[in-house]
PDB file of C-alpha atoms in Angstrom:
ATOM      1  CA  MET A   1      98.873 225.886  14.353  1.00 40.00           C
ATOM      2  CA  ASN A   2      96.908 226.385  11.475  1.00 40.00           C
ATOM      3  CA  ILE A   3      95.080 222.983  11.469  1.00 41.00           C
ATOM      4  CA  PRO A   4      92.400 221.663   8.946  1.00 42.00           C
ATOM      5  CA  ALA A   5      88.714 222.396  10.727  1.00 43.00           C
ATOM      6  CA  LYS A   6      87.507 219.063  12.532  1.00 50.00           C
ATOM      7  CA  LEU A   7      90.823 217.340  13.221  1.00 51.00           C
ATOM      8  CA  THR A   8      91.354 214.607  16.416  1.00 51.00           C
ATOM      9  CA  LEU A   9      94.337 212.941  17.257  1.00 55.00           C
ATOM     10  CA  CYS A  10      95.140 210.532  19.992  1.00 53.00           C
ATOM     11  CA  LEU A  11      99.211 210.538  20.360  1.00 50.00           C
ATOM     12  CA  ALA A  12     100.770 208.089  22.291  1.00 46.00           C
ATOM     13  CA  ALA A  13     103.884 207.813  23.479  1.00 39.00           C
ATOM     14  CA  ALA A  14     101.882 205.694  24.489  1.00 38.00           C
ATOM     15  CA  LEU A  15      98.502 206.423  22.271  1.00 41.00           C
ATOM     16  CA  SER A  16      97.889 208.683  19.559  1.00 43.00           C
ATOM     17  CA  MET A  17      94.905 209.886  17.593  1.00 49.00           C
ATOM     18  CA  ILE A  18      94.496 212.748  15.163  1.00 49.00           C
ATOM     19  CA  GLY A  19      91.024 213.751  13.082  1.00 53.00           C
ATOM     20  CA  SER A  20      90.162 215.902  10.617  1.00 52.00           C
ATOM     21  CA  ALA A  21      87.258 216.688   8.381  1.00 48.00           C
ATOM     22  CA  PHE A  22      88.383 218.385   4.781  1.00 46.00           C
ATOM     23  CA  GLY A  23      85.704 220.442   3.452  1.00 44.00           C
ATOM     24  CA  ALA A  24      84.194 220.834   7.207  1.00 49.00           C
ATOM     25  CA  SER A  25      83.096 223.781   8.878  1.00 54.00           C
ATOM     26  CA  ARG A  26      85.912 225.896  10.199  1.00 63.00           C
ATOM     27  CA  THR A  27      84.046 226.529  13.452  1.00 74.00           C
ATOM     28  CA  ALA A  28      84.561 222.950  14.457  1.00 81.00           C
ATOM     29  CA  PRO A  29      87.001 222.558  17.195  1.00 85.00           C
ATOM     30  CA  ASN A  30      90.035 220.228  16.165  1.00 86.00           C
ATOM     31  CA  VAL A  31      90.953 217.838  19.238  1.00 88.00           C
ATOM     32  CA  ILE A  32      94.497 216.261  19.854  1.00 90.00           C
ATOM     33  CA  VAL A  33      94.828 214.179  22.767  1.00 90.00           C
ATOM     34  CA  ILE A  34      98.625 212.661  23.806  1.00 89.00           C
ATOM     35  CA  LEU A  35      97.607 210.070  26.022  1.00 88.00           C
ATOM     36  CA  ALA A  36     101.132 208.867  28.179  1.00 85.00           C
ATOM     37  CA  ASP A  37     101.424 205.710  30.046  1.00 82.00           C
ATOM     38  CA  ASP A  38     102.523 205.872  33.750  1.00 80.00           C
ATOM     39  CA  LEU A  39     103.506 209.472  34.008  1.00 84.00           C
ATOM     40  CA  GLY A  40     103.624 210.634  37.488  1.00 84.00           C
ATOM     41  CA  TYR A  41     101.335 213.588  39.050  1.00 86.00           C
ATOM     42  CA  ALA A  42     105.056 215.529  39.277  1.00 90.00           C
ATOM     43  CA  ASP A  43     107.013 214.392  36.444  1.00 93.00           C
ATOM     44  CA  ALA A  44     106.136 216.777  33.979  1.00 94.00           C
ATOM     45  CA  GLY A  45     107.610 220.346  34.798  1.00 96.00           C
ATOM     46  CA  PHE A  46     104.407 222.845  35.299  1.00 95.00           C
ATOM     47  CA  GLN A  47     103.950 219.974  37.821  1.00 93.00           C
ATOM     48  CA  GLY A  48     107.274 220.751  39.233  1.00 94.00           C
ATOM     49  CA  GLY A  49     109.402 218.039  37.717  1.00 95.00           C
ATOM     50  CA  LYS A  50     113.133 218.355  37.609  1.00 94.00           C
ATOM     51  CA  ASP A  51     114.451 215.041  36.199  1.00 94.00           C
ATOM     52  CA  ILE A  52     113.254 215.268  32.479  1.00 92.00           C
ATOM     53  CA  PRO A  53     112.641 218.784  30.614  1.00 95.00           C
ATOM     54  CA  THR A  54     108.902 218.953  29.126  1.00 94.00           C
ATOM     55  CA  PRO A  55     109.160 222.665  27.788  1.00 96.00           C
ATOM     56  CA  HIS A  56     106.596 221.533  25.473  1.00 93.00           C
ATOM     57  CA  LEU A  57     104.272 220.207  27.969  1.00 93.00           C
ATOM     58  CA  ASP A  58     104.754 223.357  30.169  1.00 96.00           C
ATOM     59  CA  ARG A  59     103.876 226.024  27.281  1.00 96.00           C
ATOM     60  CA  LEU A  60     100.628 224.020  26.615  1.00 93.00           C
ATOM     61  CA  ALA A  61      99.771 224.185  30.493  1.00 94.00           C
ATOM     62  CA  ALA A  62     100.605 227.787  30.668  1.00 96.00           C
ATOM     63  CA  GLY A  63      98.287 228.551  27.795  1.00 94.00           C
ATOM     64  CA  GLY A  64      95.488 226.571  28.965  1.00 93.00           C
ATOM     65  CA  THR A  65      93.747 224.777  31.800  1.00 91.00           C
ATOM     66  CA  VAL A  66      95.701 222.228  34.246  1.00 91.00           C
ATOM     67  CA  PHE A  67      93.305 220.062  36.204  1.00 87.00           C
ATOM     68  CA  SER A  68      95.104 219.551  39.362  1.00 83.00           C
ATOM     69  CA  ASN A  69      92.900 217.262  41.272  1.00 85.00           C
ATOM     70  CA  ALA A  70      91.908 214.824  38.430  1.00 79.00           C
ATOM     71  CA  TYR A  71      92.284 211.211  38.246  1.00 80.00           C
ATOM     72  CA  VAL A  72      92.236 208.355  35.432  1.00 79.00           C
ATOM     73  CA  THR A  73      89.474 205.678  35.684  1.00 82.00           C
ATOM     74  CA  PHE A  74      92.097 202.913  36.389  1.00 82.00           C
ATOM     75  CA  ALA A  75      95.810 202.664  37.513  1.00 83.00           C
ATOM     76  CA  THR A  76      97.078 200.683  34.682  1.00 87.00           C
ATOM     77  CA  CYS A  77      97.240 201.172  31.049  1.00 90.00           C
ATOM     78  CA  ALA A  78      94.585 199.482  28.863  1.00 94.00           C
ATOM     79  CA  PRO A  79      91.568 200.073  31.406  1.00 94.00           C
ATOM     80  CA  SER A  80      92.293 203.335  31.527  1.00 92.00           C
ATOM     81  CA  ARG A  81      92.188 204.123  28.021  1.00 93.00           C
ATOM     82  CA  ALA A  82      89.231 201.962  27.697  1.00 95.00           C
ATOM     83  CA  GLY A  83      87.493 204.813  30.445  1.00 94.00           C
ATOM     84  CA  PHE A  84      88.873 207.438  28.162  1.00 92.00           C
ATOM     85  CA  ILE A  85      88.146 206.489  24.823  1.00 95.00           C
ATOM     86  CA  THR A  86      84.514 205.060  25.857  1.00 96.00           C
ATOM     87  CA  GLY A  87      83.913 208.090  28.467  1.00 94.00           C
ATOM     88  CA  ARG A  88      82.882 205.390  30.506  1.00 94.00           C
ATOM     89  CA  TYR A  89      83.897 203.580  33.961  1.00 94.00           C
ATOM     90  CA  PRO A  90      85.705 200.770  32.192  1.00 94.00           C
ATOM     91  CA  GLN A  91      84.024 198.265  35.388  1.00 94.00           C
ATOM     92  CA  ARG A  92      80.610 198.977  33.663  1.00 95.00           C
ATOM     93  CA  PHE A  93      81.780 197.044  30.486  1.00 95.00           C
ATOM     94  CA  GLY A  94      84.184 194.535  32.632  1.00 93.00           C
ATOM     95  CA  PHE A  95      87.587 195.907  31.567  1.00 94.00           C
ATOM     96  CA  GLU A  96      89.302 195.800  34.603  1.00 92.00           C
ATOM     97  CA  ARG A  97      92.835 194.764  34.155  1.00 92.00           C
ATOM     98  CA  ASN A  98      95.503 194.499  31.171  1.00 93.00           C
ATOM     99  CA  LEU A  99      95.180 192.618  28.399  1.00 91.00           C
ATOM    100  CA  ALA A 100      97.297 189.812  27.757  1.00 89.00           C
ATOM    101  CA  TRP A 101      98.362 189.175  23.705  1.00 94.00           C
ATOM    102  CA  GLN A 102      96.016 186.826  22.320  1.00 93.00           C
ATOM    103  CA  PRO A 103      95.386 187.950  18.767  1.00 93.00           C
ATOM    104  CA  ALA A 104      93.647 184.665  18.012  1.00 93.00           C
ATOM    105  CA  ASN A 105      91.124 185.315  21.033  1.00 94.00           C
ATOM    106  CA  PRO A 106      87.812 187.108  19.730  1.00 95.00           C
ATOM    107  CA  SER A 107      87.186 188.052  23.324  1.00 94.00           C
ATOM    108  CA  ALA A 108      90.060 189.477  24.559  1.00 95.00           C
ATOM    109  CA  GLY A 109      89.706 193.134  23.998  1.00 96.00           C
ATOM    110  CA  LEU A 110      87.158 195.998  24.624  1.00 97.00           C
ATOM    111  CA  ASP A 111      83.525 195.122  24.142  1.00 96.00           C
ATOM    112  CA  LEU A 112      82.502 195.546  20.660  1.00 97.00           C
ATOM    113  CA  ARG A 113      79.170 196.886  21.872  1.00 96.00           C
ATOM    114  CA  GLU A 114      80.635 200.055  23.470  1.00 97.00           C
ATOM    115  CA  THR A 115      80.898 203.301  21.237  1.00 96.00           C
ATOM    116  CA  MET A 116      84.490 204.512  20.735  1.00 95.00           C
ATOM    117  CA  LEU A 117      84.888 208.321  20.354  1.00 94.00           C
ATOM    118  CA  PRO A 118      86.237 208.313  16.929  1.00 95.00           C
ATOM    119  CA  ALA A 119      83.274 206.526  15.718  1.00 94.00           C
ATOM    120  CA  ALA A 120      81.101 208.901  17.833  1.00 94.00           C
ATOM    121  CA  LEU A 121      82.854 211.877  15.923  1.00 93.00           C
ATOM    122  CA  ARG A 122      82.734 210.578  12.460  1.00 93.00           C
ATOM    123  CA  PRO A 123      79.022 211.808  11.786  1.00 93.00           C
ATOM    124  CA  ALA A 124      80.118 215.102  12.937  1.00 91.00           C
ATOM    125  CA  GLY A 125      82.456 215.033  10.118  1.00 92.00           C
ATOM    126  CA  TYR A 126      85.643 213.959  11.691  1.00 94.00           C
ATOM    127  CA  LYS A 127      88.306 211.719  10.393  1.00 94.00           C
ATOM    128  CA  SER A 128      90.835 210.209  13.197  1.00 95.00           C
ATOM    129  CA  ALA A 129      94.176 208.340  13.298  1.00 96.00           C
ATOM    130  CA  LEU A 130      95.473 206.351  16.243  1.00 97.00           C
ATOM    131  CA  ILE A 131      99.226 207.066  16.645  1.00 97.00           C
ATOM    132  CA  GLY A 132     101.371 204.699  18.936  1.00 96.00           C
ATOM    133  CA  LYS A 133      99.625 202.500  21.311  1.00 95.00           C
ATOM    134  CA  TRP A 134      96.545 200.510  21.085  1.00 96.00           C
ATOM    135  CA  HIS A 135      96.334 197.779  23.810  1.00 96.00           C
ATOM    136  CA  LEU A 136      92.519 197.312  23.799  1.00 97.00           C
ATOM    137  CA  GLY A 137      92.643 194.171  21.775  1.00 96.00           C
ATOM    138  CA  SER A 138      94.940 192.309  19.391  1.00 95.00           C
ATOM    139  CA  HIS A 139      92.612 189.853  17.468  1.00 95.00           C
ATOM    140  CA  ASP A 140      91.359 191.495  14.416  1.00 95.00           C
ATOM    141  CA  ASP A 141      87.766 192.248  15.514  1.00 97.00           C
ATOM    142  CA  PHE A 142      89.275 195.054  17.725  1.00 97.00           C
ATOM    143  CA  HIS A 143      91.546 196.723  15.481  1.00 97.00           C
ATOM    144  CA  PRO A 144      91.832 200.555  15.357  1.00 97.00           C
ATOM    145  CA  LEU A 145      90.497 200.407  11.841  1.00 97.00           C
ATOM    146  CA  ASN A 146      87.422 198.703  13.093  1.00 96.00           C
ATOM    147  CA  ARG A 147      86.387 200.881  16.005  1.00 96.00           C
ATOM    148  CA  GLY A 148      86.036 204.151  14.149  1.00 95.00           C
ATOM    149  CA  PHE A 149      89.716 204.837  13.385  1.00 96.00           C
ATOM    150  CA  ASP A 150      90.435 205.960   9.432  1.00 96.00           C
ATOM    151  CA  GLU A 151      94.449 205.421   9.672  1.00 96.00           C
ATOM    152  CA  PHE A 152      96.556 203.603  12.188  1.00 97.00           C
ATOM    153  CA  TYR A 153     100.360 203.771  12.634  1.00 97.00           C
ATOM    154  CA  GLY A 154     101.478 202.046  15.897  1.00 97.00           C
ATOM    155  CA  HIS A 155     101.471 198.471  17.766  1.00 96.00           C
ATOM    156  CA  LEU A 156      98.453 196.735  19.173  1.00 95.00           C
ATOM    157  CA  GLY A 157      99.853 195.085  22.614  1.00 94.00           C
ATOM    158  CA  GLY A 158     100.802 196.569  25.780  1.00 93.00           C
ATOM    159  CA  GLY A 159     104.464 198.121  24.474  1.00 93.00           C
ATOM    160  CA  LYS A 160     107.296 198.018  21.902  1.00 94.00           C
ATOM    161  CA  ARG A 161     111.045 198.198  22.477  1.00 96.00           C
ATOM    162  CA  TYR A 162     111.879 201.845  20.927  1.00 96.00           C
ATOM    163  CA  PHE A 163     115.232 201.051  18.823  1.00 97.00           C
ATOM    164  CA  PRO A 164     114.214 199.724  15.235  1.00 97.00           C
ATOM    165  CA  GLU A 165     117.000 197.060  15.462  1.00 97.00           C
ATOM    166  CA  ASP A 166     115.157 195.669  18.266  1.00 97.00           C
ATOM    167  CA  LEU A 167     112.352 194.928  15.643  1.00 97.00           C
ATOM    168  CA  THR A 168     112.933 191.685  14.236  1.00 96.00           C
ATOM    169  CA  ILE A 169     109.621 189.820  13.861  1.00 96.00           C
ATOM    170  CA  ILE A 170     108.253 190.979  10.534  1.00 94.00           C
ATOM    171  CA  ASN A 171     104.559 189.753  11.094  1.00 87.00           C
ATOM    172  CA  THR A 172     102.616 190.691  14.403  1.00 85.00           C
ATOM    173  CA  LEU A 173     100.598 187.641  14.209  1.00 81.00           C
ATOM    174  CA  ASP A 174     103.693 185.451  14.610  1.00 87.00           C
ATOM    175  CA  CYS A 175     104.241 186.708  18.106  1.00 92.00           C
ATOM    176  CA  GLU A 176     103.322 183.970  20.223  1.00 89.00           C
ATOM    177  CA  ASN A 177     103.338 185.946  23.685  1.00 92.00           C
ATOM    178  CA  GLU A 178     103.534 189.606  25.249  1.00 91.00           C
ATOM    179  CA  PRO A 179     107.327 189.827  25.078  1.00 93.00           C
ATOM    180  CA  ASP A 180     107.338 188.445  21.087  1.00 95.00           C
ATOM    181  CA  SER A 181     104.940 191.399  20.544  1.00 95.00           C
ATOM    182  CA  TYR A 182     107.326 193.790  21.770  1.00 96.00           C
ATOM    183  CA  ARG A 183     110.098 193.246  19.114  1.00 96.00           C
ATOM    184  CA  SER A 184     107.470 192.730  16.224  1.00 96.00           C
ATOM    185  CA  LEU A 185     107.427 195.957  13.175  1.00 97.00           C
ATOM    186  CA  ILE A 186     105.379 198.897  13.905  1.00 96.00           C
ATOM    187  CA  THR A 187     102.193 198.455  11.820  1.00 96.00           C
ATOM    188  CA  ARG A 188     100.342 200.876   9.312  1.00 97.00           C
ATOM    189  CA  GLY A 189      96.919 199.752   8.515  1.00 97.00           C
ATOM    190  CA  ARG A 190      97.239 196.236   8.676  1.00 95.00           C
ATOM    191  CA  GLU A 191     100.977 195.938   7.014  1.00 95.00           C
ATOM    192  CA  PRO A 192     103.985 195.665   9.061  1.00 96.00           C
ATOM    193  CA  VAL A 193     106.610 198.289   8.255  1.00 96.00           C
ATOM    194  CA  ARG A 194     109.953 198.959   9.527  1.00 96.00           C
ATOM    195  CA  THR A 195     110.998 201.992  11.061  1.00 96.00           C
ATOM    196  CA  GLU A 196     114.535 203.697  11.279  1.00 95.00           C
ATOM    197  CA  ASP A 197     114.334 205.779  14.074  1.00 97.00           C
ATOM    198  CA  TYR A 198     114.234 206.046  17.834  1.00 97.00           C
ATOM    199  CA  LEU A 199     109.852 205.339  18.141  1.00 96.00           C
ATOM    200  CA  THR A 200     108.840 208.478  19.677  1.00 93.00           C
ATOM    201  CA  ARG A 201     110.305 210.324  16.754  1.00 96.00           C
ATOM    202  CA  GLU A 202     109.108 208.058  14.136  1.00 96.00           C
ATOM    203  CA  PHE A 203     105.404 208.715  16.026  1.00 96.00           C
ATOM    204  CA  THR A 204     106.107 212.280  16.354  1.00 93.00           C
ATOM    205  CA  ARG A 205     106.871 212.711  12.352  1.00 95.00           C
ATOM    206  CA  GLU A 206     103.760 210.555  11.549  1.00 95.00           C
ATOM    207  CA  ALA A 207     101.443 212.789  14.070  1.00 93.00           C
ATOM    208  CA  LEU A 208     102.751 215.883  12.341  1.00 92.00           C
ATOM    209  CA  ASP A 209     101.846 214.518   8.754  1.00 93.00           C
ATOM    210  CA  PHE A 210      98.486 213.620   9.553  1.00 92.00           C
ATOM    211  CA  VAL A 211      98.065 216.820  10.971  1.00 87.00           C
TER     212      VAL A 211
END
């Protein structure tokens, strides 16, 4: 794939981040991260999975490196994401459980004193986008655009209904609880937008457009 130098992407079937520095040195590596919630050890084809074909992941594995004895920092969504995006054990900064939907709570999110990957990459000329699931705080202080990302297209909470007709709540901040947040529109930047396709395809197109 011919991508501009210095691009980071975190994609989420669960999370997504892309970054690129236009005009930056073409020797700098591009970074694309695909972080999938609840993916079992043997779910992908290259790990022996038979239930769901994963030809693209299998091709990446065949041409790259597979870590067969590696572990996430935590066995649930948000702490595992927090560990990855900070490079630190989430227990070290008190992030040890999934977050409840609390957009009015300025303390319900990943500690603002922690440096996230996109913020660390920015001085090196990277531009980063998060596409998909965030789940590291729904209060505006924790918004991806306030944590180092240059673009955001996705949802702030722990999940989302994937069919566009199920997304009936326009403003995410009108959601009173986690189930409500699953039914709110997707957010571009800070604005709600309507989707027309199954959400996985929406996120895939958005990631490709950013790249």
